């Protein structure tokens, strides 16, 4: 049986680096034939690797990558980027290459080569510290006398707070003494906040609240991106999105939305189970829709599946065989929750489901910043991930609100579903009332303003937290469907925009008139009065 022909790879790199890298690749995989010069090629390469040691112009790199793709098509292009590349994530993702690697080792490179040869796509962006150095914390920067005095005051307040916290760790038996300590702690915290608000630079406020690290400072600019596609089809895109979301949910999610979330009231394990169950149900729905011709009736078909999807996710989260006492009788939790919960509601801020589903079901292109991109493009995949994350969080919010209501009627259920701080009836009712007030304010005020400003808030899972993303898109149809009160809110915003230039002009004219009155009229009159007084005093002195 004849041996299989080796896989030819064209490696474009500086001489010493290319020889070293070629030796490491071939020693680990004898089936690879790494060629360092294009003229030494016999036939067409299966893969082109371009190792870039320094980037002076990202536009030049993009232009050269286009040339390499056109010359060696259909061989995929893999770019090895330097660690100290000072370019944004979006600019790097726009490079025309099937693979992007940064700060990788030989083992990772071997895995990426195998994926690319199989028709997949790999993105690994792991930026390092610029200039090979480590950023200095703010505390090492030179400060003036005012800052030094401020820091000494903050240090004294912090020392007093530490003493009080130590005393309150084992609360004293005397209630009066404990109340005095708690009151003193509140005063110190208020004084610290007032000092920072009045005189403290922003880095002092942030640094005192939470130590700053290089990762925290550059979280937006030096964001690590890891995407692996086994192929270019919609199913592979969905598998990559689900893998990324599973990892985000698995490490736990904080709330960075600036608003209350119903799922915050759930026990961390129940919250994680609910999100995992929703992702699993979404995967099953996609498999069900993939075998159907639903291009024309996709929104209607999707809406008809939502209630059953939520019921299945709720059942998975609660546990099919879990029973809890209610009025002295053991009752199945799932059956009681499904009976008490209304899962047929909808979130009006969810975008058109076709934008999320059609690229995954029918491999339709995705519109990203005015460009139609295939679903396997990293920028399109990240946008689809944001849409899926938004659906995931908003659907979990609908279920979480129903769970909070059910726990209000079934006290024994709280210890199983809710976090410890909500075991108290007062705390649970307070959270429910705050959520209801937030929903009313959002429906009556915030949503009409967002519709008029053509904005939509999406929730995305980013850096281990739920973060908002403000998207600008036309929403005229939804604006025309608003009720009377919501229309008045939009009308007030429109009136403010219409009157703002006239009001500014009026205020500016009044200011000019006031300046004229103070300088030309009142100032001149005061001068005449002063001159008359001086003359009168001079005559009196002359007579004397």
XYZ file of C-alpha atoms in Angstrom:
544
model
C 0.000 0.000 0.000
C 1.510 3.332 -1.099
C 2.262 5.900 1.564
C 0.173 9.080 1.554
C 1.797 12.183 0.104
C 2.976 14.772 2.638
C 0.937 17.906 3.277
C 2.775 20.854 1.746
C 2.763 24.036 3.835
C 4.263 27.320 2.670
C 5.816 29.150 5.623
C 6.682 32.817 5.111
C 8.821 33.996 8.017
C 12.242 35.517 8.803
C 15.020 33.027 7.990
C 16.034 31.882 11.480
C 12.490 31.856 12.837
C 11.203 30.010 9.765
C 13.861 27.294 9.979
C 13.284 26.782 13.701
C 9.512 26.675 13.305
C 9.687 24.310 10.337
C 11.922 21.936 12.288
C 9.539 21.891 15.254
C 6.486 21.290 13.070
C 8.012 18.455 11.056
C 9.496 16.794 14.158
C 6.063 16.613 15.750
C 4.242 15.577 12.549
C 6.160 13.725 9.861
C 3.263 14.114 7.395
C 3.996 17.832 7.047
C 6.316 19.202 4.399
C 7.141 22.798 5.330
C 8.514 24.923 2.465
C 10.226 28.231 3.321
C 10.443 29.760 -0.197
C 7.697 29.958 -2.839
C 10.106 29.082 -5.635
C 10.917 25.779 -3.899
C 7.283 24.649 -4.070
C 6.310 21.709 -6.240
C 2.625 22.027 -6.943
C 0.146 23.952 -4.789
C 0.373 24.282 -0.988
C -2.423 23.062 1.256
C -1.838 25.898 3.728
C -0.021 29.227 3.742
C 1.443 30.495 7.042
C 2.701 34.068 7.299
C 4.636 34.857 10.461
C 4.773 38.620 11.070
C 7.510 39.795 13.425
C 6.541 43.500 13.396
C 3.624 45.526 12.026
C 4.207 49.097 10.916
C 0.897 49.462 9.069
C -2.145 47.254 9.488
C -3.413 48.399 6.095
C -0.255 47.049 4.481
C -0.742 43.716 6.236
C -4.329 43.566 4.999
C -3.245 44.352 1.435
C -0.522 41.706 1.484
C -2.939 39.146 2.945
C -5.337 39.779 0.046
C -2.474 39.213 -2.411
C -1.475 35.944 -0.714
C -5.059 34.686 -0.740
C -5.508 35.443 -4.436
C -2.178 33.858 -5.365
C -2.506 30.616 -3.384
C -6.270 30.141 -3.533
C -7.921 27.879 -2.341
C -5.264 27.268 0.317
C -6.289 28.883 3.638
C -4.095 31.636 5.082
C -2.848 31.564 8.673
C -1.389 34.752 10.174
C 0.980 34.585 13.166
C 0.756 38.018 14.783
C 3.235 39.618 17.202
C 2.285 39.910 20.863
C 2.828 43.674 21.133
C 0.509 44.600 18.269
C -1.238 47.860 19.191
C -4.392 47.367 17.113
C -8.018 47.029 18.142
C -9.813 43.720 18.203
C -12.182 44.752 15.412
C -9.281 45.765 13.160
C -7.579 42.401 13.663
C -10.755 40.430 13.061
C -11.170 42.241 9.733
C -7.930 40.739 8.379
C -8.684 38.394 5.429
C -7.359 35.136 6.864
C -8.830 31.789 7.892
C -6.643 31.751 10.996
C -5.279 34.403 13.358
C -2.851 33.415 16.095
C -1.182 35.583 18.709
C 1.112 34.453 21.552
C 0.780 30.791 20.582
C 3.054 27.816 21.205
C 3.949 24.955 18.870
C 1.291 22.592 20.251
C -1.436 25.159 19.667
C -0.076 25.790 16.186
C -0.257 22.060 15.426
C -3.920 21.940 16.473
C -4.758 25.043 14.439
C -3.067 23.627 11.338
C -5.138 20.445 11.617
C -8.349 22.468 11.958
C -7.557 24.687 8.968
C -6.632 21.704 6.782
C -10.016 20.185 7.650
C -11.781 23.314 6.361
C -12.312 25.063 9.666
C -11.413 28.452 11.056
C -9.469 29.465 14.188
C -9.034 32.807 15.971
C -6.712 33.113 18.986
C -6.004 36.701 19.966
C -4.084 36.971 23.240
C -2.385 40.388 23.319
C 0.565 40.949 25.636
C 1.727 44.078 27.442
C 2.929 46.795 25.049
C 6.671 47.318 24.730
C 7.194 44.095 26.650
C 6.705 45.889 29.946
C 4.269 45.908 32.774
C 2.097 48.933 33.429
C 2.782 50.799 36.602
C -0.095 51.159 39.038
C -1.519 54.572 39.697
C -0.163 54.597 43.227
C 3.387 54.872 41.842
C 2.650 58.065 39.977
C 3.851 61.380 41.399
C 1.222 63.342 43.307
C 1.117 66.903 44.545
C 0.652 68.130 48.090
C -3.140 68.253 47.702
C -3.271 64.669 46.538
C -0.953 63.613 49.346
C -3.206 65.239 51.945
C -6.234 63.596 50.351
C -4.549 60.206 50.418
C -3.614 60.610 54.075
C -7.245 61.423 54.897
C -8.440 58.391 52.975
C -5.876 56.217 54.743
C -7.076 57.404 58.136
C -10.692 56.706 57.198
C -9.720 53.255 55.957
C -7.906 52.475 59.211
C -10.944 53.510 61.256
C -13.200 51.400 59.026
C -10.981 48.371 59.533
C -11.180 48.766 63.298
C -14.975 49.112 63.223
C -15.343 46.122 60.883
C -13.220 44.060 63.246
C -15.422 45.075 66.200
C -18.597 44.276 64.267
C -17.281 40.908 63.110
C -18.303 39.656 66.560
C -21.295 41.955 67.284
C -21.385 43.253 70.879
C -24.255 42.184 73.083
C -25.222 45.784 73.884
C -27.526 47.011 71.134
C -26.706 50.658 71.799
C -22.960 50.048 71.307
C -23.574 48.088 68.105
C -25.846 50.831 66.726
C -23.182 53.436 67.484
C -20.547 51.406 65.624
C -22.816 50.910 62.614
C -23.661 54.604 62.543
C -19.979 55.533 62.761
C -19.223 53.179 59.870
C -21.903 54.815 57.730
C -20.470 58.262 58.560
C -16.941 57.197 57.577
C -18.115 55.723 54.298
C -20.066 58.861 53.475
C -17.050 61.016 54.336
C -14.805 58.928 52.094
C -17.273 59.181 49.193
C -17.568 62.947 49.717
C -13.773 63.405 49.726
C -13.376 61.443 46.518
C -16.247 63.286 44.865
C -14.927 66.725 45.797
C -11.161 66.492 45.404
C -10.127 63.012 44.385
C -8.980 62.234 40.855
C -10.886 59.388 39.262
C -8.054 56.886 39.581
C -8.090 57.316 43.379
C -11.793 56.516 43.547
C -11.419 53.433 41.392
C -8.177 52.280 42.974
C -9.585 52.589 46.498
C -12.686 50.599 45.575
C -10.866 47.815 43.732
C -7.153 47.378 42.960
C -6.399 48.043 39.334
C -4.474 45.541 37.255
C -3.265 45.662 33.696
C -6.028 43.250 32.692
C -8.701 45.473 34.218
C -7.344 48.644 32.707
C -7.134 47.224 29.189
C -10.090 44.861 29.259
C -11.651 46.552 26.282
C -8.502 47.034 24.235
C -6.615 43.797 25.073
C -9.609 41.485 24.973
C -8.748 37.823 24.403
C -10.713 36.252 21.561
C -10.873 32.482 21.088
C -12.993 31.081 18.254
C -12.751 27.621 16.701
C -14.905 26.465 13.781
C -14.653 22.906 12.584
C -16.097 23.991 9.199
C -17.837 26.954 7.574
C -21.471 25.760 7.863
C -24.185 27.263 10.058
C -24.134 24.308 12.468
C -20.413 24.806 13.101
C -21.055 28.506 13.778
C -23.770 27.618 16.276
C -21.521 25.040 17.976
C -18.797 27.680 18.381
C -21.282 30.199 19.793
C -22.725 27.676 22.230
C -19.256 26.608 23.356
C -18.332 30.225 24.112
C -21.607 30.860 25.961
C -21.283 27.620 27.934
C -17.869 28.740 29.154
C -19.197 32.195 30.078
C -22.125 30.765 32.022
C -19.966 28.118 33.681
C -17.606 30.617 35.331
C -20.509 32.652 36.744
C -21.972 35.955 35.632
C -22.033 39.331 37.352
C -24.517 42.099 36.684
C -23.032 45.090 34.848
C -26.283 46.256 33.227
C -26.956 49.113 35.656
C -30.406 47.701 36.462
C -31.944 44.990 38.617
C -32.248 41.497 37.146
C -34.732 38.900 38.327
C -32.201 36.090 37.864
C -29.995 37.801 40.465
C -32.471 36.605 43.066
C -31.945 32.944 42.129
C -29.408 30.720 43.825
C -26.175 30.700 41.765
C -26.583 26.982 41.014
C -30.215 27.398 39.932
C -29.291 30.422 37.796
C -26.517 28.482 36.092
C -28.810 25.478 35.549
C -31.485 27.717 34.031
C -29.089 29.301 31.532
C -27.623 25.938 30.568
C -31.129 24.514 30.114
C -32.139 27.419 27.855
C -29.068 26.872 25.675
C -29.857 23.179 25.446
C -33.462 23.879 24.462
C -32.348 26.430 21.879
C -30.052 23.798 20.376
C -32.990 21.389 20.078
C -35.205 24.064 18.511
C -32.515 24.849 15.920
C -32.245 21.159 15.049
C -36.029 20.989 14.706
C -36.247 24.090 12.504
C -33.292 23.060 10.344
C -35.280 20.236 8.773
C -38.276 22.451 7.988
C -38.952 25.046 5.317
C -39.801 27.983 7.566
C -38.184 30.831 5.645
C -41.465 32.715 5.153
C -43.099 31.888 8.498
C -40.052 31.818 10.763
C -41.190 34.526 13.263
C -44.579 32.851 13.742
C -43.026 29.396 14.077
C -40.419 30.706 16.505
C -43.028 32.418 18.690
C -45.129 29.238 18.804
C -42.159 27.285 20.184
C -41.177 29.778 22.899
C -43.653 28.747 25.596
C -42.819 25.061 25.278
C -39.103 25.899 25.249
C -39.440 27.837 28.507
C -41.469 25.064 30.128
C -38.835 22.485 29.235
C -36.022 24.708 30.503
C -37.907 25.342 33.748
C -38.446 21.606 34.229
C -34.760 20.875 33.662
C -33.687 23.598 36.064
C -36.077 22.620 38.865
C -35.415 18.873 38.625
C -38.026 16.394 37.473
C -38.125 14.299 40.674
C -37.638 17.041 43.306
C -40.397 17.281 45.912
C -40.803 19.869 48.672
C -43.331 20.209 51.528
C -46.300 22.513 51.085
C -48.867 22.767 53.873
C -47.552 19.516 55.335
C -47.664 17.568 52.060
C -44.830 16.712 49.689
C -45.525 18.104 46.230
C -43.527 17.860 42.994
C -41.757 21.154 42.368
C -41.927 21.049 38.560
C -45.675 20.425 38.411
C -46.411 23.226 40.873
C -44.134 25.706 39.100
C -45.634 24.956 35.687
C -49.124 25.395 37.128
C -48.337 28.701 38.860
C -46.162 30.269 36.131
C -47.342 32.132 33.048
C -44.621 31.482 30.464
C -46.509 32.835 27.461
C -45.292 36.412 27.898
C -42.927 38.187 25.544
C -40.221 40.826 25.756
C -40.924 43.713 23.393
C -37.239 44.644 23.235
C -36.234 41.352 21.607
C -35.146 42.000 17.981
C -36.478 40.163 14.944
C -35.622 36.459 15.467
C -34.796 36.049 11.767
C -31.605 38.068 12.273
C -30.389 35.454 14.745
C -31.845 32.291 13.198
C -31.497 32.593 9.412
C -27.655 32.683 9.371
C -27.619 29.594 11.600
C -30.339 27.725 9.708
C -29.882 28.773 6.080
C -26.294 30.133 6.081
C -27.533 33.596 5.194
C -24.998 36.465 5.376
C -24.927 38.826 8.349
C -25.002 42.617 8.020
C -22.163 44.038 10.135
C -21.410 47.779 9.939
C -22.678 48.046 6.378
C -20.946 44.875 5.135
C -22.599 41.565 4.285
C -20.363 38.919 5.850
C -20.680 35.122 5.901
C -21.737 33.654 9.212
C -18.307 32.070 9.736
C -16.574 35.467 9.648
C -15.406 36.312 13.199
C -17.188 39.674 13.197
C -20.462 38.079 12.072
C -20.073 35.269 14.617
C -19.579 37.739 17.470
C -22.690 39.659 16.392
C -24.715 36.448 16.292
C -23.342 35.587 19.719
C -24.579 38.942 21.026
C -28.077 38.267 19.643
C -28.130 34.792 21.219
C -26.859 36.214 24.537
C -29.580 38.857 24.494
C -32.272 36.226 23.881
C -30.765 34.038 26.623
C -30.729 36.766 29.295
C -34.163 38.180 28.449
C -35.786 34.744 28.363
C -34.148 33.857 31.678
C -35.521 37.130 33.062
C -39.087 36.153 32.101
C -38.715 32.785 33.822
C -36.896 34.296 36.816
C -39.737 36.766 37.460
C -42.255 33.911 37.519
C -40.043 31.954 39.924
C -39.880 34.914 42.318
C -43.686 35.153 42.287
C -44.014 31.418 42.939
C -41.597 31.651 45.885
C -43.727 34.429 47.350
C -46.662 32.010 47.537
C -44.631 28.926 48.520
C -42.173 29.788 51.352
C -40.570 26.319 51.430
C -39.470 26.817 47.832
C -37.232 29.792 48.658
C -34.446 27.784 50.264
C -34.201 25.622 47.118
C -34.461 28.281 44.405
C -33.398 31.640 45.882
C -30.214 33.001 47.386
C -29.972 33.161 51.170
C -30.622 36.899 51.478
C -34.123 36.447 49.986
C -35.379 33.900 52.517
C -36.959 36.811 54.388
C -40.453 37.686 53.178
C -39.662 41.388 53.475
C -36.515 41.145 51.313
C -38.280 39.048 48.683
C -41.231 41.448 48.495
C -38.849 44.400 48.302
C -37.040 42.861 45.318
C -40.308 42.035 43.556
C -41.629 45.561 44.096
C -38.394 47.081 42.801
C -38.534 44.881 39.716
C -42.168 45.836 39.070
C -41.380 49.552 39.457
C -38.421 49.165 37.113
C -40.589 47.459 34.494
C -43.240 50.195 34.673
C -40.654 52.970 34.403
C -39.028 51.214 31.474
C -42.344 50.682 29.649
C -43.695 54.193 30.256
C -40.564 56.349 29.943
C -37.362 54.613 28.860
C -38.772 52.516 26.020
C -40.564 55.418 24.225
C -37.356 57.459 24.400
C -35.304 54.561 23.023
C -37.796 54.005 20.213
C -37.729 57.678 19.274
C -33.916 57.670 19.349
C -33.865 54.433 17.268
C -31.904 52.579 19.930
C -32.143 49.061 21.309
C -30.414 47.655 24.398
C -28.900 44.198 23.970
C -27.485 42.114 26.814
C -24.230 40.298 26.089
C -22.069 37.957 28.141
C -18.659 39.593 28.337
C -15.725 39.142 30.735
C -17.796 37.043 33.152
C -20.641 39.533 33.428
C -23.883 40.568 31.759
C -23.125 43.864 30.014
C -25.441 46.153 27.996
C -24.793 47.036 24.368
C -26.641 49.998 22.839
C -27.517 49.297 19.210
C -28.807 51.966 16.809
C -31.373 50.735 14.279
C -34.669 52.033 12.807
C -37.677 51.327 15.060
C -40.330 53.505 13.425
C -42.887 50.693 13.217
C -42.671 50.039 16.952
C -42.839 53.790 17.607
C -46.129 54.039 15.719
C -47.617 51.252 17.881
C -47.096 53.040 21.205
C -49.990 53.897 23.491
C -51.218 57.386 24.288
C -49.033 58.006 27.351
C -45.901 56.632 25.689
C -46.548 58.882 22.681
C -46.643 61.885 25.007
C -43.205 60.977 26.364
C -41.839 60.780 22.823
C -43.583 64.082 22.045
C -41.889 65.733 25.030
C -38.501 64.605 23.758
C -39.343 65.928 20.294
C -40.515 69.231 21.783
C -37.308 69.568 23.773
C -35.247 68.978 20.626
C -37.328 71.545 18.727
C -37.181 74.239 21.427
C -33.603 73.682 22.559
C -32.002 75.986 19.905
C -34.501 78.781 20.599
C -34.031 78.472 24.367
C -30.261 78.525 23.967
C -30.512 81.626 21.787
C -32.838 83.305 24.309
C -30.513 82.525 27.220
C -27.525 83.819 25.260
C -29.368 87.067 24.393
C -30.454 87.525 28.017
C -26.869 86.993 29.081
C -25.662 89.622 26.614
C -28.357 92.025 27.849
C -27.344 91.392 31.459
C -23.712 92.114 30.603
C -24.746 95.420 28.971
C -26.842 96.378 31.994
C -24.062 95.581 34.453
C -21.258 97.286 32.532
C -22.869 100.137 30.645
C -25.775 101.150 32.908
C -25.262 99.989 36.481
C -21.458 100.167 36.315
C -21.484 103.650 34.808
C -24.066 104.852 37.342
C -21.953 103.493 40.221
C -18.949 105.290 38.728
C -20.829 108.600 38.580
C -22.005 108.156 42.150
C -18.482 107.412 43.310
C -17.123 110.408 41.416
C -19.744 112.707 43.032
C -18.863 111.401 46.502
C -15.167 111.970 45.856
C -15.793 115.514 44.651
C -17.988 116.277 47.671
C -15.343 114.946 50.039
C -12.689 117.061 48.239
C -14.684 120.258 48.659
C -15.262 119.543 52.348
C -11.557 118.986 52.883
C -10.735 122.248 51.001
C -13.042 124.286 53.153
C -11.569 122.761 56.273
